[in-house]
Coordinates of C-alpha atoms in Angstrom, one line a residue:
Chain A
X1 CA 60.0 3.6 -27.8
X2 CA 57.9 6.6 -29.7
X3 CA 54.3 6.0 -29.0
X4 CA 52.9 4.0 -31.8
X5 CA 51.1 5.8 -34.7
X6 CA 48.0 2.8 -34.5
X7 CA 47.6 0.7 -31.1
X8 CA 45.3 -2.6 -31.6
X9 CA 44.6 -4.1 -28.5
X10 CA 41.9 -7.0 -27.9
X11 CA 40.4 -6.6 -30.9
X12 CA 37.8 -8.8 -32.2
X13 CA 35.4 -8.4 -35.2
X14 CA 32.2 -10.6 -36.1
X15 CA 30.4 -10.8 -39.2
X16 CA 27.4 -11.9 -37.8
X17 CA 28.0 -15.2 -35.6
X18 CA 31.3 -15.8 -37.5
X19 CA 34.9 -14.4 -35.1
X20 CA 37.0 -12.8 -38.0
X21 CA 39.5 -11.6 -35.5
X22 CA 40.4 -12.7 -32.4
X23 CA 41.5 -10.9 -29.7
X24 CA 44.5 -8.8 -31.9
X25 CA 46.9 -6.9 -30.3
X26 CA 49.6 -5.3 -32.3
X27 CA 51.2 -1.9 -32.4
X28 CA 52.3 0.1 -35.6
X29 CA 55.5 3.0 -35.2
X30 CA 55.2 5.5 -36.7
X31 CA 57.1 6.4 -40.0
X32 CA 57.6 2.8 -40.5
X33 CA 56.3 0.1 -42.7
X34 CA 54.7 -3.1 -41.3
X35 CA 54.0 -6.1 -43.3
X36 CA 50.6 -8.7 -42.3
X37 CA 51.2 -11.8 -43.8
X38 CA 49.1 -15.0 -43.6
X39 CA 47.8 -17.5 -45.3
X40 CA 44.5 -17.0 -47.2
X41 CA 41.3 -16.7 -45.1
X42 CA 43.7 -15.6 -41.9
X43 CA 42.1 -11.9 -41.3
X44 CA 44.5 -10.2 -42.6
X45 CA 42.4 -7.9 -45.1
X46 CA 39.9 -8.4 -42.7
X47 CA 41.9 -6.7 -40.1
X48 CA 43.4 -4.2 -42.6
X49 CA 39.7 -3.2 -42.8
X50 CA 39.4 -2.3 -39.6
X51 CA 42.0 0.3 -39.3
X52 CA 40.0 2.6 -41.3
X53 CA 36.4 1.4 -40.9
X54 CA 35.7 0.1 -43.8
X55 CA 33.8 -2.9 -42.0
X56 CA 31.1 -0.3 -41.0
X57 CA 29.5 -0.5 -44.0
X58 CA 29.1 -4.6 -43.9
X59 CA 25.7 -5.4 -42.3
X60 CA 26.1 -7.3 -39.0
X61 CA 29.7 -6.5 -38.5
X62 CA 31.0 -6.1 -35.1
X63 CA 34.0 -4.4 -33.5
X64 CA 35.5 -4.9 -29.6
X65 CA 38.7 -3.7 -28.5
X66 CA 40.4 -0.5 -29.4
X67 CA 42.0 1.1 -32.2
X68 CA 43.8 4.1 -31.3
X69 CA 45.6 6.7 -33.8
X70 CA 47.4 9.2 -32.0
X71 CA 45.9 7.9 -28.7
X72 CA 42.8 8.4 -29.8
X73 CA 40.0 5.6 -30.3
X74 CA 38.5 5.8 -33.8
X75 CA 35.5 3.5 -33.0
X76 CA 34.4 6.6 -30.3
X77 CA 34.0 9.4 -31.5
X78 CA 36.1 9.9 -34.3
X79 CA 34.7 11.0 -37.6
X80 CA 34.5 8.5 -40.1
X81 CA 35.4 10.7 -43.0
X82 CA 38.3 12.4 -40.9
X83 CA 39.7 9.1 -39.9
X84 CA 39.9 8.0 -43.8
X85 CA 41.5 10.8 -44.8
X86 CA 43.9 10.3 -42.1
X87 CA 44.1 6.2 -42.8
X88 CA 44.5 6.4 -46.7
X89 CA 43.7 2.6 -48.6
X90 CA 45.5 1.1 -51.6
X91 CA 43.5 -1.8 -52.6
X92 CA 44.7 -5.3 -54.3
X93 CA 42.8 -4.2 -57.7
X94 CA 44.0 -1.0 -59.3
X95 CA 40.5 0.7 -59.2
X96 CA 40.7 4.5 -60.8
X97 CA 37.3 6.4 -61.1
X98 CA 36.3 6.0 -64.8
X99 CA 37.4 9.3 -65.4
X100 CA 40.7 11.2 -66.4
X101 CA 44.4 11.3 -64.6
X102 CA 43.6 15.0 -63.4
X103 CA 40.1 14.6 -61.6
X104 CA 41.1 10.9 -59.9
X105 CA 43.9 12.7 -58.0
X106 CA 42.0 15.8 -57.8
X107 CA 38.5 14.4 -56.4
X108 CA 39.9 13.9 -52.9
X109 CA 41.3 17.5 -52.2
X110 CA 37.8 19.0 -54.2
X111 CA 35.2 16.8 -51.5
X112 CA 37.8 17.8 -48.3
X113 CA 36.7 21.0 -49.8
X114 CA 39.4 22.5 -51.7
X115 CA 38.3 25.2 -54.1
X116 CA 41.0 27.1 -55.7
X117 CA 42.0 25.4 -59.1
X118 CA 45.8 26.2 -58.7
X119 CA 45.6 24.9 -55.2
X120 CA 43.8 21.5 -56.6
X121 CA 46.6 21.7 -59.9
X122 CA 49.6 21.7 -57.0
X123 CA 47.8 18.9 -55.1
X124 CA 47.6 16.8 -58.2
X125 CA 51.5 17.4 -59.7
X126 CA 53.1 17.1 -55.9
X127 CA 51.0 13.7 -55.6
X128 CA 51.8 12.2 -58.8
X129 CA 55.0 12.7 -58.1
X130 CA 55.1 11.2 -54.6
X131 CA 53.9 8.5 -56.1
X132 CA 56.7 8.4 -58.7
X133 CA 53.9 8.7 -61.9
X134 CA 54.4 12.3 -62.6
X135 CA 56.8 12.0 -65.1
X136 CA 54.8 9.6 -67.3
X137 CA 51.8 11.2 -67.3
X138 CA 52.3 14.8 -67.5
X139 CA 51.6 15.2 -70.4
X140 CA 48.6 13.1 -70.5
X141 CA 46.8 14.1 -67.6
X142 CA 43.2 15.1 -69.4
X143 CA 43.2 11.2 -70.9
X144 CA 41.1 8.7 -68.8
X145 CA 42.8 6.9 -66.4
X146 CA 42.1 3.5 -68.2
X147 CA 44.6 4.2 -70.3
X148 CA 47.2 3.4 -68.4
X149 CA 48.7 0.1 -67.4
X150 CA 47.9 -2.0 -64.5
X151 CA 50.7 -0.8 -63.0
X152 CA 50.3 2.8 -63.6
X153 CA 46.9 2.8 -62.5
X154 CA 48.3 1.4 -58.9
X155 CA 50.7 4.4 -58.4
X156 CA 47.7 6.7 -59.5
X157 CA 45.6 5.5 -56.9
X158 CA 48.4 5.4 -54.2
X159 CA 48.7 9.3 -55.3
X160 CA 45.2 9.4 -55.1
X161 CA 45.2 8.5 -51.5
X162 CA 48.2 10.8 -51.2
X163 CA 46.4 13.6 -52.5
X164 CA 44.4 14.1 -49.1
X165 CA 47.6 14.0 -47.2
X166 CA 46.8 11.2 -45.0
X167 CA 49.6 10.2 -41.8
X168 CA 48.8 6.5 -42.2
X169 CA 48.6 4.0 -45.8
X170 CA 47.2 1.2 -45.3
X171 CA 47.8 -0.9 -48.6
X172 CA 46.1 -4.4 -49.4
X173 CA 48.3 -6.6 -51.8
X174 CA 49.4 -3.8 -53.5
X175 CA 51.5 -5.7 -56.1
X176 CA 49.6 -9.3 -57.0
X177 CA 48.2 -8.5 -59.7
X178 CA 51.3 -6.6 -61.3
X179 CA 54.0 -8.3 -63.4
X180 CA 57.4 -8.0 -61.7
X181 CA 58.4 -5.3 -62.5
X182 CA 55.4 -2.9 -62.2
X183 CA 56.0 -4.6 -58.6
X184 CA 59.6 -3.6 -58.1
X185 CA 58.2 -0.2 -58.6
X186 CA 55.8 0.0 -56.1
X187 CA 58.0 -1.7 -53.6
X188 CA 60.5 1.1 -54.6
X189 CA 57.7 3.5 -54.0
X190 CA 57.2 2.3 -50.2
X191 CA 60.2 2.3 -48.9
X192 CA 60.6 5.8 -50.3
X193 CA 56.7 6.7 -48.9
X194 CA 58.2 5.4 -45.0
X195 CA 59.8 8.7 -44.7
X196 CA 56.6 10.3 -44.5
X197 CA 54.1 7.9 -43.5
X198 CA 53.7 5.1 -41.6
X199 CA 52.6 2.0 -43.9
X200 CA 50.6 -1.2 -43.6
X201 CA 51.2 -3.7 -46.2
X202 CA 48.9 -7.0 -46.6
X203 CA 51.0 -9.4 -48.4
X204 CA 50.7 -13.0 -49.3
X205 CA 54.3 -12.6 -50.8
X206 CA 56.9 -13.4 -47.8
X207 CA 59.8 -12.2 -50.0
X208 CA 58.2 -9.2 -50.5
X209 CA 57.3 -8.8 -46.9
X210 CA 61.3 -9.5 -46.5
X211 CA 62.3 -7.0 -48.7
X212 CA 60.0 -3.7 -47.8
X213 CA 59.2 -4.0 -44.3
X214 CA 61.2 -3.3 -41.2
X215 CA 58.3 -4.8 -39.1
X216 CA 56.1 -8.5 -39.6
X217 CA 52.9 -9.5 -38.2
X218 CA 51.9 -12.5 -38.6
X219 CA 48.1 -13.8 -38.4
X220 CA 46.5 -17.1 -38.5
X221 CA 42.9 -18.0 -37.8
X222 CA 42.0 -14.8 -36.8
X223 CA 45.0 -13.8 -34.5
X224 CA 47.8 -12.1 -34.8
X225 CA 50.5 -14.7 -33.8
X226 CA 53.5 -12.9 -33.4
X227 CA 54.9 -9.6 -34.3
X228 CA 58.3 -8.2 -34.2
X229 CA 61.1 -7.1 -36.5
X230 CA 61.2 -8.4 -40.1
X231 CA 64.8 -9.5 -39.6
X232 CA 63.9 -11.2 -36.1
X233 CA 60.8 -12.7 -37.1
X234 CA 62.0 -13.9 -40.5
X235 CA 65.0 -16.0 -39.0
X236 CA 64.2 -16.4 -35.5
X237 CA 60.6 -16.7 -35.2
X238 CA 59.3 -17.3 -31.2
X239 CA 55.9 -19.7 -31.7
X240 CA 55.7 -22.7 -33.4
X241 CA 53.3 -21.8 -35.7
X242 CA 55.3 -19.0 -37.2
X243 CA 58.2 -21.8 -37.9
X244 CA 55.9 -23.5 -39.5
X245 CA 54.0 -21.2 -41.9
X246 CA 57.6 -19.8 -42.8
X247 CA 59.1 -23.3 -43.4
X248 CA 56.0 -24.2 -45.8
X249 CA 55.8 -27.1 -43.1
X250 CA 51.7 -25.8 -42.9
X251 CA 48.6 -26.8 -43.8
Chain B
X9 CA 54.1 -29.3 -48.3
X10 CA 57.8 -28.1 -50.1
X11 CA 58.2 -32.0 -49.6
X12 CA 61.3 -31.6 -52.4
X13 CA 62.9 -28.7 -50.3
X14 CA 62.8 -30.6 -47.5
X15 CA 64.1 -33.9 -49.0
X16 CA 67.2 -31.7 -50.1
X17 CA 67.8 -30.3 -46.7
X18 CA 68.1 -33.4 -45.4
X19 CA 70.4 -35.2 -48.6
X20 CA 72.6 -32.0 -47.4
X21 CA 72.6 -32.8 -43.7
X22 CA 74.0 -36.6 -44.8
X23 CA 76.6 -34.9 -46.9
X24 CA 77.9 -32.8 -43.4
X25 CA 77.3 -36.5 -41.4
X26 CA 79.8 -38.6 -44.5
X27 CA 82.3 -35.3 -44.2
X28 CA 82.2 -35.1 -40.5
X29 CA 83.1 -38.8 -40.2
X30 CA 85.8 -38.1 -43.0
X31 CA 87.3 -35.4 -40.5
X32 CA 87.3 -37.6 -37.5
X33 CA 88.8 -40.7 -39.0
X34 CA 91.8 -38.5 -40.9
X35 CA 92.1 -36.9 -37.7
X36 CA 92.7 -40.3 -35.8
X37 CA 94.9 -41.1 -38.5
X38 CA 96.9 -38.4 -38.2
X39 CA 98.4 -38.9 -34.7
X40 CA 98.3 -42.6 -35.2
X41 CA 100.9 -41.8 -38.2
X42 CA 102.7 -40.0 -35.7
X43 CA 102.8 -41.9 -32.8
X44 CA 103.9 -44.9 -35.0
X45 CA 105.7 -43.1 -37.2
X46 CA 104.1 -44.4 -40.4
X47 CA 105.0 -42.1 -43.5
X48 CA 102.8 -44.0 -45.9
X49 CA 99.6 -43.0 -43.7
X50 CA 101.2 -39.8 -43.5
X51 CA 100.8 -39.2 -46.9
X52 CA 97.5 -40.5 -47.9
X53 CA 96.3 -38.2 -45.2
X54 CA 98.2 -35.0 -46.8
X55 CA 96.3 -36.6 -50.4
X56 CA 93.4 -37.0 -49.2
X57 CA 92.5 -33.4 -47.9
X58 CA 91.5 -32.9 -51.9
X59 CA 88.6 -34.7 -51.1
X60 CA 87.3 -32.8 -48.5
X61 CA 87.8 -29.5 -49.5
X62 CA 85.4 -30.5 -53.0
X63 CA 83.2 -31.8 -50.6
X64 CA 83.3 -28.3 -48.4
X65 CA 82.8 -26.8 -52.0
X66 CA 79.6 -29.1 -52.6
X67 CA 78.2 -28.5 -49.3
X68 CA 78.7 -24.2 -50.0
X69 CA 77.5 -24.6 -53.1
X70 CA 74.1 -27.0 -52.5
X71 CA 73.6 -24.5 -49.5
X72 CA 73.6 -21.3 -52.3
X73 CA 71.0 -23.2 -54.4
X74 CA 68.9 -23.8 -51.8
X75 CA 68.6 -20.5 -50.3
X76 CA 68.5 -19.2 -54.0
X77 CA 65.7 -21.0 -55.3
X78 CA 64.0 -21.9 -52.1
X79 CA 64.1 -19.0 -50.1
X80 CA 63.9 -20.3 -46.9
X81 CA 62.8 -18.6 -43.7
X82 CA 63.1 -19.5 -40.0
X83 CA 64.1 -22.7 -39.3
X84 CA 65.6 -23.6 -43.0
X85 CA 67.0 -20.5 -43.1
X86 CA 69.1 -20.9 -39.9
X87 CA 69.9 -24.9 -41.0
X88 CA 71.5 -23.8 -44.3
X89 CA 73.7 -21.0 -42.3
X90 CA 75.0 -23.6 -40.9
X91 CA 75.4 -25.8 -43.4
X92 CA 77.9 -23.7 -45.0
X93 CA 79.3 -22.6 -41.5
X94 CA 79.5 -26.4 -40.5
X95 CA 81.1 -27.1 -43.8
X96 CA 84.0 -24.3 -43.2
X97 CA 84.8 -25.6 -40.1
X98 CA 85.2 -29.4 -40.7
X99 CA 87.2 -28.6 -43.5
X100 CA 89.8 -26.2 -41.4
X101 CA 89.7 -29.3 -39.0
X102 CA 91.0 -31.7 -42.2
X103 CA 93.6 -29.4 -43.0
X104 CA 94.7 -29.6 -39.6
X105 CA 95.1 -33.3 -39.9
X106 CA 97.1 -32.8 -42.7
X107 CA 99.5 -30.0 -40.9
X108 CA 100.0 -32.9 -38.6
X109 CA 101.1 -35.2 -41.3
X110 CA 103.1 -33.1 -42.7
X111 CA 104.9 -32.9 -39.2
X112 CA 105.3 -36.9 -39.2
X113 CA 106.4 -36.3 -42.8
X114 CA 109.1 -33.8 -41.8
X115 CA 110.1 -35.8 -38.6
X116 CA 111.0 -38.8 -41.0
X117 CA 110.1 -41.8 -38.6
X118 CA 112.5 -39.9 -36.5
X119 CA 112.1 -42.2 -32.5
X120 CA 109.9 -40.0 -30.1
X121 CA 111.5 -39.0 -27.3
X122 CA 109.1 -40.3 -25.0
X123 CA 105.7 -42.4 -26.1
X124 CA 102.5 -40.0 -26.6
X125 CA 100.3 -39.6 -24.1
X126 CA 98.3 -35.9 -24.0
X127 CA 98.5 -35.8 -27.6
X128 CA 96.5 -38.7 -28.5
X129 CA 94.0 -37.7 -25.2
X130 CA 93.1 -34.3 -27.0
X131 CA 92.5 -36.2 -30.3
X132 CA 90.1 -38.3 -28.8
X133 CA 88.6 -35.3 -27.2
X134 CA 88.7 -33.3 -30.2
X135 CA 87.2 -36.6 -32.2
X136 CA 84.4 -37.1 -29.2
X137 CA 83.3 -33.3 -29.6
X138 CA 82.5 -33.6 -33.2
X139 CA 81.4 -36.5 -32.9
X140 CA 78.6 -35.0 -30.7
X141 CA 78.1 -32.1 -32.8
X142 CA 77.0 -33.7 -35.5
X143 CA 74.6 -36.2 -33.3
X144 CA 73.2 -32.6 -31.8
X145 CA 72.8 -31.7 -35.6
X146 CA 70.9 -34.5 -36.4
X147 CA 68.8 -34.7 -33.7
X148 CA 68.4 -30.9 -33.5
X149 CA 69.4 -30.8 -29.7
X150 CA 70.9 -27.8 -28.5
X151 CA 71.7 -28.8 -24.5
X152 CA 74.1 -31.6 -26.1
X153 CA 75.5 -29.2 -28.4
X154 CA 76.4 -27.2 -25.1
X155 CA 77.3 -29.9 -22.9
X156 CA 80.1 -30.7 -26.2
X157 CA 81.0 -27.8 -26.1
X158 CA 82.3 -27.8 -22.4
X159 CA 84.9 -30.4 -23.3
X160 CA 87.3 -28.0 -25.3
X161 CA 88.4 -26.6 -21.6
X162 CA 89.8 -30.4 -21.1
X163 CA 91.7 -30.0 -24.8
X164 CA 92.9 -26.4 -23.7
X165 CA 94.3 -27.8 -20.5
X166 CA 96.0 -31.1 -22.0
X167 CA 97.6 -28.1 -24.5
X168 CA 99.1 -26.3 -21.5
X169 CA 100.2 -29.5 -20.0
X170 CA 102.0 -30.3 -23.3
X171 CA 103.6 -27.1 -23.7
X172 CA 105.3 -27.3 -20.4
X173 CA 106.3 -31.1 -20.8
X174 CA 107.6 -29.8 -24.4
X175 CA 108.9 -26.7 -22.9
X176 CA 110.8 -28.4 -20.1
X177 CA 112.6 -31.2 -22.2
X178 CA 114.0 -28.7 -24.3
X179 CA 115.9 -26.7 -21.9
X180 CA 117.0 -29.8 -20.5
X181 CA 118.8 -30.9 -24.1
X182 CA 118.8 -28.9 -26.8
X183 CA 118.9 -31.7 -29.5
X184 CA 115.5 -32.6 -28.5
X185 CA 114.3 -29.1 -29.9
X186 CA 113.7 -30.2 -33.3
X187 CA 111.4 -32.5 -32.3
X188 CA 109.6 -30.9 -29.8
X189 CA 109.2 -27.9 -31.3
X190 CA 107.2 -30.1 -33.9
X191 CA 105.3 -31.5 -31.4
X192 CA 104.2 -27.9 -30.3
X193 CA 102.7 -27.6 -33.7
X194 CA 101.2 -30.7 -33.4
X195 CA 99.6 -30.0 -30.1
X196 CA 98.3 -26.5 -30.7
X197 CA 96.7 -27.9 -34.0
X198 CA 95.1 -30.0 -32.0
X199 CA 93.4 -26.8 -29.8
X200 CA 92.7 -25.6 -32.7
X201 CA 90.6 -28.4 -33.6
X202 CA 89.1 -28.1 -30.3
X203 CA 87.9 -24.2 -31.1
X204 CA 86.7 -25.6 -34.6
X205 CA 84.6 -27.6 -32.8
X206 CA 83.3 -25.2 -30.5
X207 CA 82.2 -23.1 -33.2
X208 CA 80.7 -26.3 -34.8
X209 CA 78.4 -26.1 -31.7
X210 CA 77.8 -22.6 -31.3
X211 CA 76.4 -23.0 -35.0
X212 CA 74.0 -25.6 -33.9
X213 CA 72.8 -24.0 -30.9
X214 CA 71.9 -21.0 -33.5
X215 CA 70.2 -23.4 -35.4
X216 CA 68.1 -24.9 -33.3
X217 CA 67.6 -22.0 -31.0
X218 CA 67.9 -18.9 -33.3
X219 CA 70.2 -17.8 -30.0
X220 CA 74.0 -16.4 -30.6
X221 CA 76.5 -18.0 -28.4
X222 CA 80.0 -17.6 -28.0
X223 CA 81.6 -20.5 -26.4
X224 CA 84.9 -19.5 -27.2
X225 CA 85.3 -16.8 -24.9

């Protein structure tokens, strides 16, 4: 097997006194998209989290084990602002900066310190495009991003984390707060995004796990249960408590 | 939780248990009409295959919903796989009761040339094995679904055996070729039944298991 694009092994992260993950060890390929699914409260955002350091910024939080992109531990030495532009985040809430198409795609590439305007203007078109908005907002690309719908505004910000050219995406329900079809879209989008980067989805939706991800982990309590191929997993899972999360047979 | 799921799987699982014990009877039927020579039975055995193919139809078509509006994973996933598998198989084991009663049909009461003996042995085997199946279904129990599964070597060999009785009588006196040569069907029906009912097994062990075996070499 290809060395893994992220390696979690033993990890555990406290907020305070409370475990929020428990020893995880799970591997990501690269070029590849993953799925974490769980029920609620299981870690799995938590854990998302921790891939790019977004804990950090919690008070009292806590992180053992190791987290390795490339081989390399990003809890060491790594430089947080270097690792999140390698480990881009999609979050559950579309959440565009209150100001227009152009400058959210743009303000990446400007603070990584990108200067020349025709530079910036490529960065912005090749993004949006990636992130299958370009044609339906070209021409609109001065208005704010408010005004586009909730589903627009979730492919701008996935070309907004495009835009620094990260190798990783980590995304965190990308799609529960779009209608079904702004979801089929992004689902679209993903499995055309696993050419080029390697993807982590959180996802409460098992069918949507099913249908855009080639690999499953699944947490519960803090652990990661079981991980494996999404066609293994999803019809042959190996611990009980897979079966039984799968099989609604839970809780 | 999915408490209305679940109550369907298992309405489901009696439907395969009331068309398993369908199969077995008409089987048993089937070479009783035969060894007795009793058209009537014959032909409410070639009527009643209707019956089970609607209710192989049912079965394939409950098994759809489910999986359409259910979307079931792991375990319920595998069990409604082989619902519909189950379903197939059972009813290509009915219509191999009715090939046989169409054999007493075509023989026409006709005196057998010798009183059965192998033949009814690998209907009982073939009746035992699903039979077992379906209690390894119910109960979710692989090893007896492979232990079954071991007796279709016992069905194979009574078919060899009956082939070279068969095979022998005929080149002692050629009028008893019309006959045997029916009985040859009957037989190799009968193995057939026997391979039906290895896949019925190899289905369950994949249910229970998630593991792919071939039993039938």
């Amino acid at each position: 097997m290809t060395q893994p694009k992220i390696e979690v092994d033993q990890l555990n992260l406290y907020y305070g006194p409370t475990r929020a993950l428990k020893d995880v060890t799970i591997s990501f390929p690269p070029t590849m998209v993953t799925a974490i699914v769980g029920p609620s409260g299981c870690g799995k955002s938590s854990f998302l989290r921790t891939l790019d350091r977004m804990n950090d910024l919690l008070p009292n939080s806590r992180v053992t084990g190791h987290v390795l992109l490339d081989g390399e531990e990003i809890y060491e030495s790594m430089d947080v602002a270097l690792l999140r532009k390698r480990v881009g985040m999609v979050f559950q809430k579309p959440n565009p900066f209150p100001r227009s198409i152009y400058d959210n795609i743009a303000f990446g590439p400007r603070i990584h310190g990108m200067k020349k305007e025709s530079q910036v203007r490529e960065v912005v078109e090749r993004s949006l495009r990636q992130a299958a908005l370009w044609d339906e907002v070209k021409d609109m690309l001065t208005k704010s991003a408010y005004n586009l719908s909730g589903g627009q505004q979730q492919r701008l910000c996935i070309a907004r984390a495009l835009a620094v050219e990260p190798e990783v995406l980590l995304m965190d329900e990308p799609a529960s707060a779009l209608d079904p079809i702004a979801t089929a879209r992004i689902e679209e989008l993903v499995s055309e995004l696993k050419e080029r980067y390697t993807i982590i989805i959180v996802t409460h939706n098992l069918q949507q796990a099913a249908r855009v991800s080639e690999r499953v982990g699944f947490f519960l309590h803090g652990e990661c249960v079981e991980s494996g191929p999404t066609k293994d997993l999803f019809t042959a899972p190996k611990d009980k408590r897979t079966e039984d999360y799968l099989t609604g047979r839970f809780g | 939780m999915r408490q209305e799921f679940h109550d369907e799987l298992d309405a489901l699982q009696q439907e395969i248990l009331r068309m398993g014990t369908i199969v077995v009877q008409r089987l048993s039927e089937a070479v009783r009409s035969l060894a007795q020579g009793d058209l009537d039975l014959a032909q409410q055995i070639v009527e009643g295959d209707d019956e089970v193919d609607r209710m192989q139809a049912d079965i394939d078509t409950r098994s759809l919903a489910l999986i359409a509006t259910q979307q079931p994973l792991a375990s319920d996933l595998r069990m409604l796989g082989t619902a519909i598998k189950v379903g197939v198989d059972l009813e290509r084991m009915s219509d191999h009761a009715t090939d046989i009663a169409k054999v007493v049909l075509r023989l026409d009461a006709e005196p057998l040339m010798k009183p059965l003996v192998d033949i009814p042995r690998m209907a009982e085997i073939d009746q035992r094995m699903i039979q077992e199946c379906l209690k390894s279904f119910v109960n979710r129990d692989a090893s007896q679904a492979r232990d079954t599964m071991k007796l279709d070597d016992e069905v194979d060999h009574l078919y060899g055996q009956v082939l070279r009785e068969l095979l022998t009588f005929m080149i002692e006196d050629p009028k008893k070729v019309h006959q045997a040569a029916h009985l040859i069907l009957v037989s190799q029906y009968l193995e057939r039944v026997g391979d039906h009912a290895t896949n019925l097994g190899e289905g369950i062990v994949f249910m229970v298991t998630g593991e792919r075996v071939d039993l039938n070499r």
